[in-house]
Coordinates of C-alpha atoms and ligand atoms in Angstrom, one line a residue:
M1 CA 0.0 0.0 0.0
S2 CA 1.4 3.4 -0.9
K3 CA 2.0 5.9 1.9
T4 CA -0.3 8.9 2.5
N5 CA 1.3 12.2 1.6
L6 CA 0.4 14.5 4.5
L7 CA 1.8 17.6 2.8
G8 CA -1.4 18.3 0.8
L9 CA -3.9 17.8 3.6
D10 CA -5.6 20.8 5.2
Q11 CA -6.5 20.8 8.9
K12 CA -9.9 19.1 8.3
A13 CA -8.4 16.4 6.1
L14 CA -5.4 15.8 8.3
T15 CA -7.7 15.5 11.3
Q16 CA -9.7 12.8 9.5
T17 CA -6.5 10.9 8.5
L18 CA -5.3 10.9 12.1
M19 CA -8.6 9.8 13.4
D20 CA -8.5 6.9 10.8
L21 CA -5.2 6.0 12.4
G22 CA -6.8 5.9 15.8
E23 CA -5.3 9.2 16.9
K24 CA -6.8 12.2 18.7
P25 CA -7.9 15.1 16.5
F26 CA -5.6 17.7 18.1
R27 CA -2.6 15.9 16.7
A28 CA -3.5 17.4 13.4
Q29 CA -2.7 20.9 14.7
Q30 CA 0.6 19.8 16.0
L31 CA 1.4 18.2 12.7
I32 CA 0.3 21.2 10.6
K33 CA 2.7 23.4 12.6
W34 CA 5.6 21.0 12.1
I35 CA 4.9 20.6 8.4
H36 CA 3.9 24.1 7.3
S37 CA 5.4 26.4 10.0
Q38 CA 8.7 24.5 10.9
M39 CA 8.9 23.2 7.3
C40 CA 9.8 19.8 8.8
D41 CA 9.4 16.6 6.7
D42 CA 10.9 14.2 9.1
F43 CA 8.6 12.6 11.6
A44 CA 11.6 11.6 13.8
Q45 CA 12.2 15.3 14.6
M46 CA 8.6 16.0 15.8
T47 CA 9.5 15.8 19.4
N48 CA 6.2 16.7 20.9
L49 CA 4.7 13.6 19.4
S50 CA 5.1 10.3 21.3
K51 CA 7.7 7.9 19.9
T52 CA 5.0 5.4 19.0
L53 CA 3.1 7.9 17.0
R54 CA 6.2 9.1 15.2
E55 CA 6.9 5.5 14.3
K56 CA 3.4 4.8 13.2
L57 CA 3.4 8.0 11.0
A58 CA 6.7 7.1 9.5
A59 CA 5.4 3.6 8.6
Q60 CA 2.2 4.8 7.0
C61 CA 2.7 8.4 5.8
V62 CA 5.2 10.7 4.1
I63 CA 5.7 14.4 3.8
E64 CA 6.8 14.8 0.2
A65 CA 7.1 18.0 -1.9
P66 CA 7.8 18.1 -5.6
Q67 CA 11.5 18.0 -6.4
V68 CA 13.4 21.1 -7.6
I69 CA 15.0 20.6 -11.1
S70 CA 16.4 24.0 -11.5
E71 CA 16.3 27.5 -10.2
H72 CA 16.9 30.8 -12.1
L73 CA 17.5 34.3 -10.9
A74 CA 16.6 37.4 -13.0
K75 CA 18.5 40.7 -12.5
D76 CA 15.4 42.2 -10.9
G77 CA 15.4 39.6 -8.2
T78 CA 12.6 37.5 -9.6
R79 CA 13.3 33.8 -9.1
K80 CA 11.8 30.9 -11.0
W81 CA 11.8 27.3 -9.8
L82 CA 11.2 24.4 -12.2
F83 CA 9.7 21.4 -10.3
K84 CA 9.6 17.8 -11.4
V85 CA 6.2 16.2 -11.0
E86 CA 5.3 12.6 -11.6
G87 CA 4.6 11.8 -15.2
G88 CA 7.9 13.1 -16.6
S89 CA 6.7 16.8 -16.7
A90 CA 7.7 20.0 -15.0
I91 CA 5.9 22.9 -13.5
E92 CA 7.0 26.4 -12.7
T93 CA 6.7 28.7 -9.7
V94 CA 7.8 32.3 -9.7
Y95 CA 8.9 34.4 -6.7
I96 CA 8.6 38.2 -7.1
P97 CA 10.2 40.2 -4.3
E98 CA 9.3 43.9 -3.8
P99 CA 10.2 46.3 -1.0
E100 CA 6.9 45.8 0.9
R101 CA 5.9 42.4 -0.1
A102 CA 7.0 39.1 -1.7
T103 CA 4.6 37.3 -4.0
L104 CA 4.7 33.7 -5.1
C105 CA 3.0 32.7 -8.3
I106 CA 1.9 29.1 -8.1
S107 CA 0.8 26.6 -10.8
S108 CA -2.3 24.5 -10.5
Q109 CA -2.1 22.2 -13.5
V110 CA 0.5 20.6 -15.7
G111 CA -0.3 22.5 -18.8
C112 CA -3.8 23.9 -19.4
T113 CA -6.9 22.9 -21.4
L114 CA -8.2 26.3 -22.2
N115 CA -6.1 27.4 -25.1
C116 CA -6.1 31.1 -24.6
R117 CA -4.5 32.4 -27.8
F118 CA -1.9 34.6 -26.2
C119 CA -0.7 32.3 -23.5
H120 CA 2.4 30.2 -23.8
T121 CA 1.2 27.6 -21.3
A122 CA -1.8 26.9 -23.5
Q123 CA 0.4 26.1 -26.5
Q124 CA 1.9 23.2 -24.5
G125 CA -1.4 21.2 -24.2
F126 CA -2.6 19.6 -21.0
Q127 CA -1.3 16.7 -19.0
R128 CA -3.1 16.5 -15.6
N129 CA -4.2 18.3 -12.5
L130 CA -1.6 18.9 -9.8
T131 CA -2.3 17.1 -6.5
A132 CA -2.9 19.3 -3.4
A133 CA 0.6 18.3 -2.2
E134 CA 2.1 19.5 -5.5
I135 CA 0.3 22.8 -5.2
I136 CA 1.1 23.6 -1.6
G137 CA 4.5 21.9 -2.1
Q138 CA 5.5 24.8 -4.3
L139 CA 5.0 27.2 -1.4
W140 CA 6.5 24.8 1.1
V141 CA 9.7 24.4 -0.9
V142 CA 10.1 28.2 -1.5
V143 CA 9.4 29.2 2.1
K144 CA 11.8 26.5 3.3
T145 CA 14.5 27.6 0.9
L146 CA 14.2 31.3 1.7
K147 CA 14.1 30.6 5.5
K148 CA 17.3 28.7 5.2
E149 CA 18.9 31.5 3.2
G150 CA 17.6 34.0 5.7
I151 CA 17.8 36.8 3.1
F152 CA 14.2 37.7 2.7
K153 CA 13.4 41.4 3.2
A154 CA 9.7 41.5 2.9
I155 CA 8.2 42.4 6.2
D156 CA 8.4 39.5 8.6
R157 CA 8.0 36.5 6.3
P158 CA 9.5 35.2 3.1
V159 CA 6.2 35.0 1.2
T160 CA 3.5 37.6 2.0
N161 CA 1.2 37.1 -1.0
V162 CA 0.2 34.2 -3.2
V163 CA -1.3 34.4 -6.6
M164 CA -2.7 31.3 -8.3
M165 CA -1.6 32.7 -11.7
G166 CA 1.0 30.1 -12.8
M167 CA 0.3 27.3 -15.2
G168 CA -3.2 26.0 -15.4
E169 CA -6.8 27.0 -14.6
P170 CA -7.2 26.7 -10.9
L171 CA -11.0 26.4 -10.9
L172 CA -10.7 23.3 -13.1
N173 CA -8.7 21.6 -10.4
F174 CA -11.1 22.8 -7.7
D175 CA -10.8 20.4 -4.8
N176 CA -7.0 20.3 -4.8
V177 CA -6.7 24.0 -5.2
V178 CA -9.1 24.7 -2.3
M179 CA -7.2 22.3 -0.1
A180 CA -4.0 24.2 -0.8
L181 CA -5.8 27.6 -0.3
N182 CA -7.0 26.5 3.1
L183 CA -3.5 25.7 4.2
M184 CA -2.3 29.1 2.9
L185 CA -4.9 30.9 5.1
D186 CA -4.5 28.6 8.1
D187 CA -2.8 30.5 11.0
L188 CA -1.1 27.3 12.1
A189 CA 0.3 26.9 8.6
Y190 CA 1.2 29.9 6.4
G191 CA -1.3 32.4 8.0
L192 CA -1.7 34.5 4.9
S193 CA -4.4 37.1 5.0
K194 CA -7.4 36.3 2.7
R195 CA -6.8 39.6 0.8
R196 CA -3.3 38.5 0.0
V197 CA -4.2 35.2 -1.6
T198 CA -5.6 35.7 -5.1
L199 CA -7.0 33.1 -7.4
S200 CA -7.0 34.0 -11.1
T201 CA -9.5 32.4 -13.5
S202 CA -10.2 32.7 -17.1
G203 CA -13.9 32.7 -16.3
V204 CA -15.1 29.3 -15.1
V205 CA -18.5 30.5 -14.0
P206 CA -19.7 27.5 -11.9
G207 CA -16.3 27.4 -10.3
I208 CA -16.6 31.0 -9.2
D209 CA -19.9 30.2 -7.4
R210 CA -18.4 27.1 -5.8
L211 CA -15.4 29.1 -4.6
A212 CA -17.6 31.7 -3.0
Q213 CA -19.0 28.8 -0.8
A214 CA -15.7 27.0 -0.2
C215 CA -13.0 29.6 0.5
D216 CA -12.7 33.3 0.9
V217 CA -9.9 34.6 -1.2
A218 CA -9.4 37.5 -3.6
L219 CA -10.6 36.9 -7.1
A220 CA -8.9 38.0 -10.4
V221 CA -10.6 37.4 -13.7
S222 CA -8.8 37.2 -17.1
L223 CA -11.1 39.5 -19.0
H224 CA -8.8 40.8 -21.8
A225 CA -11.6 42.1 -24.0
P226 CA -14.7 44.3 -23.6
N227 CA -17.1 42.4 -25.8
D228 CA -17.9 38.8 -26.5
T229 CA -16.7 38.7 -30.2
L230 CA -13.2 39.7 -29.2
R231 CA -13.1 37.8 -26.0
S232 CA -14.3 34.5 -27.6
E233 CA -11.4 34.9 -30.0
L234 CA -8.8 35.4 -27.3
V235 CA -10.2 33.2 -24.5
P236 CA -12.2 30.4 -26.2
L237 CA -13.9 29.6 -22.8
N238 CA -15.9 32.7 -23.4
K239 CA -18.1 30.8 -25.9
K240 CA -19.2 28.6 -23.0
Y241 CA -19.5 31.4 -20.3
P242 CA -20.0 34.7 -22.1
I243 CA -19.2 38.1 -20.5
A244 CA -22.6 38.8 -19.0
Q245 CA -22.6 35.4 -17.2
L246 CA -19.1 36.0 -16.0
L247 CA -19.8 39.4 -14.6
A248 CA -22.9 38.2 -12.9
A249 CA -20.8 35.5 -11.2
C250 CA -18.3 38.2 -10.2
K251 CA -21.1 40.2 -8.5
R252 CA -22.4 37.2 -6.7
Y253 CA -18.8 36.5 -5.5
L254 CA -18.5 39.9 -4.0
G255 CA -21.9 39.6 -2.3
E256 CA -22.8 42.5 -0.1
D257 CA -19.3 43.6 0.9
K258 CA -19.0 47.1 -0.7
R259 CA -15.3 47.4 0.0
R260 CA -14.3 44.4 -2.1
R261 CA -13.2 44.5 -5.7
I262 CA -12.6 42.0 -8.4
T263 CA -9.3 42.4 -10.3
M264 CA -9.9 42.4 -14.0
E265 CA -6.8 41.4 -15.9
Y266 CA -6.4 42.8 -19.3
V267 CA -3.4 41.8 -21.5
M268 CA -2.4 44.6 -23.8
L269 CA -2.2 43.2 -27.4
K270 CA -1.0 45.6 -30.1
G271 CA -3.8 46.6 -32.4
V272 CA -6.1 43.9 -31.0
N273 CA -7.7 45.1 -27.8
D274 CA -5.8 48.3 -27.0
K275 CA -7.7 51.0 -28.9
P276 CA -9.5 53.9 -27.2
E277 CA -12.9 52.4 -28.2
H278 CA -12.0 49.2 -26.3
A279 CA -11.3 51.3 -23.2
Y280 CA -14.6 53.2 -23.5
E281 CA -16.5 49.9 -24.0
L282 CA -14.7 48.5 -20.9
I283 CA -15.8 51.4 -18.7
K284 CA -19.4 50.8 -19.7
L285 CA -19.1 47.1 -19.1
L286 CA -17.6 47.4 -15.7
K287 CA -20.0 50.1 -14.4
E288 CA -22.0 47.6 -12.4
V289 CA -19.2 45.4 -11.1
P290 CA -16.9 46.7 -8.4
S291 CA -13.5 46.1 -10.0
K292 CA -10.0 47.4 -10.5
V293 CA -8.3 46.8 -13.8
N294 CA -4.8 45.4 -14.1
L295 CA -3.2 46.1 -17.5
I296 CA -0.6 43.4 -18.3
P297 CA 1.9 44.2 -21.1
F298 CA 1.8 41.1 -23.4
N299 CA 4.8 38.9 -22.9
P300 CA 5.8 37.5 -26.2
F301 CA 7.0 33.9 -26.9
I302 CA 8.2 32.2 -30.0
G303 CA 5.5 31.3 -32.4
T304 CA 2.9 33.9 -31.2
K305 CA 1.3 36.2 -33.7
Y306 CA 0.6 38.8 -31.0
E307 CA 2.8 41.8 -30.1
R308 CA 2.9 44.0 -27.0
S309 CA 1.2 47.3 -27.2
D310 CA 3.6 50.3 -27.0
E311 CA 4.1 52.1 -23.8
K312 CA 2.2 55.1 -25.1
T313 CA -0.8 53.1 -26.1
I314 CA -0.9 51.4 -22.7
Q315 CA -0.6 54.8 -21.0
R316 CA -3.5 56.3 -23.1
F317 CA -5.6 53.2 -22.3
Q318 CA -5.0 53.6 -18.6
D319 CA -5.7 57.3 -18.7
I320 CA -9.1 56.7 -20.4
L321 CA -10.1 54.1 -17.9
M322 CA -9.0 56.3 -14.9
T323 CA -10.9 59.3 -16.3
G324 CA -13.9 56.9 -16.6
G325 CA -13.7 56.2 -12.9
L326 CA -11.9 52.8 -13.0
V327 CA -9.0 52.2 -10.7
T328 CA -6.4 51.0 -13.2
L329 CA -2.9 49.7 -12.5
K330 CA -0.2 48.7 -15.0
R331 CA 1.5 45.4 -14.1
K332 CA 5.2 45.7 -14.2
T333 CA 6.8 43.0 -16.2
R334 CA 9.1 41.0 -14.0
G335 CA 11.5 38.2 -14.7
D336 CA 10.9 38.1 -18.5
E337 CA 14.6 37.4 -19.2
I338 CA 14.2 34.0 -17.5
D339 CA 10.7 33.4 -19.1
A340 CA 9.1 33.9 -15.7
A341 CA 6.6 36.7 -16.7
C342 CA 2.8 36.2 -17.0
G343 CA 2.0 33.7 -19.7
Q344 CA 5.5 32.6 -20.3
L345 CA 5.4 29.7 -17.9
A346 CA 5.7 26.5 -19.9
G347 CA 7.5 23.8 -18.0
K348 CA 8.0 20.8 -20.1
V349 CA 4.7 19.1 -20.6
N350 CA 4.1 15.8 -22.3
D351 CA 0.8 16.8 -24.0
K352 CA -1.5 13.9 -23.4
T353 CA -4.2 15.5 -25.5
Q354 CA -1.8 15.9 -28.5
R355 CA -4.0 18.8 -29.3
N356 CA -1.3 21.1 -30.4
L357 CA 0.7 19.1 -32.8
K358 CA 1.3 22.2 -34.9
F359 CA 3.1 23.7 -31.9
K360 CA 5.6 20.9 -31.8
Q361 CA 8.0 23.1 -33.8
T362 CA 7.5 25.9 -31.3
L363 CA 8.2 23.6 -28.5
I364 CA 11.5 22.5 -30.0
L365 CA 12.5 26.1 -30.6
N366 CA 11.7 27.0 -27.0
T367 CA 13.6 24.1 -25.6
Q368 CA 16.6 25.2 -27.5
K369 CA 16.1 28.8 -26.2
D370 CA 15.6 27.5 -22.7
T371 CA 18.9 25.6 -22.8
Q372 CA 20.7 28.7 -23.9
E373 CA 19.1 30.7 -21.1
E374 CA 19.8 28.0 -18.6
K375 CA 23.4 28.6 -19.3
Q376 CA 23.1 32.3 -19.0
A377 CA 20.9 32.5 -16.0
T378 CA 22.3 32.0 -12.5
S379 CA 21.5 28.4 -11.8
F380 CA 21.4 27.2 -8.2
A381 CA 20.5 23.7 -9.1
Ligands
SAH1 N1 -5.8 30.2 -15.9 C1 -5.8 31.4 -15.1 C2 -4.5 31.7 -14.4 C3 -3.2 31.6 -15.2 S1 -2.7 33.0 -16.2 C4 -6.3 32.6 -15.8 O1 -6.5 32.5 -17.0 O2 -6.5 33.6 -15.2 C5 -2.3 34.4 -15.2 C6 -2.6 35.7 -16.1 O3 -1.6 35.9 -17.1 C7 -3.9 35.6 -16.8 O4 -4.6 36.9 -16.7 C8 -3.4 35.4 -18.2 O5 -4.4 35.7 -19.1 C9 -2.2 36.2 -18.3 N2 -1.4 35.9 -19.5 C10 -1.3 34.7 -20.1 N3 -0.5 34.8 -21.1 C11 0.1 36.0 -21.1 C12 1.1 36.6 -21.9 N4 1.7 36.0 -22.9 N5 1.4 37.9 -21.6 C13 0.8 38.5 -20.5 N6 -0.1 37.9 -19.7 C14 -0.5 36.7 -20.0

């Protein structure tokens, strides 16, 4: 019988597992602290547990995070980890330090099924959902690493914010993602504030409603277009859940709380969605939904037909939105020289769907590019 991996169990699930082992429920709290606060993966070191319990746990359970394949550091301090996950693939996690905070961008799937036209991850096809242990394991490894290095500057902890904006669509891996979110928010584990954990979705409407019931975190929506014609072209999922349905779900998500906002992500694609008329349409569209807009300069990758809007165009777009009363931020591009910026995360996915054969060539090109960059970037591996 294979051993249970305790890393991916939130307090409720861990309590159940311990009760199944004939243990008292409060042991779960002790274990959560050891695993997610002390970053301990060795039962023998858990000295406030009896020796018998430690031996029982060691015989039946493990605490296992995904293995680091390589690590890259960009000049701006952004770090990217490539993790090996079962099935011969890799996933990526990105750490973005800033003076006042440090954000970790976490992946939820190996590849992605949604095929957004401007996203590199999409071109890789889809292999599988990550397990809860693989999702929280990304945070676990990074926190453990940074604690060991002891060089984190951000406030009092190495990671202050988490964004579920890495590879994959988190709401299509619902249960595992929620399990990991619960651990991020748990005071005995990472104790992150619910406003500092953000889940980004391309617009899985039923998932947004389920999330509202399951877990209270900040929501970001990949809107990218102010009308259905354009959005369906960029984000094919829009054909299933058009904008009106998506915005209605956003309003339901916010409920009665007047202070909360949904972050609307809008990737700036030259000549596609960046004209003044798009900005005016967006103002009208978002009148009814408390939101703030995050403009993301497009991050190009080999094989894409899209280009990044010029700085001037982005500025003009932002000005129109602001004049129209929408809080609008421009996302700074971070870590692009190590392919760690939004939409550049690709890992190395064995596409089980074989959906994107025409992108095989792109993949090969990218692999060659990666190898070159691996040589250039500072590698800790
Ligand atoms: N599947 C989720 C989360 C992953 S993407 C979602 O769609 O929201 C995180 C953000 O980066 C999304 O807003 C996504 O649309 C954006 N993005 C994807 N590719 C990009 C690219 N090449 N340049 C800039 N942003 C991109």
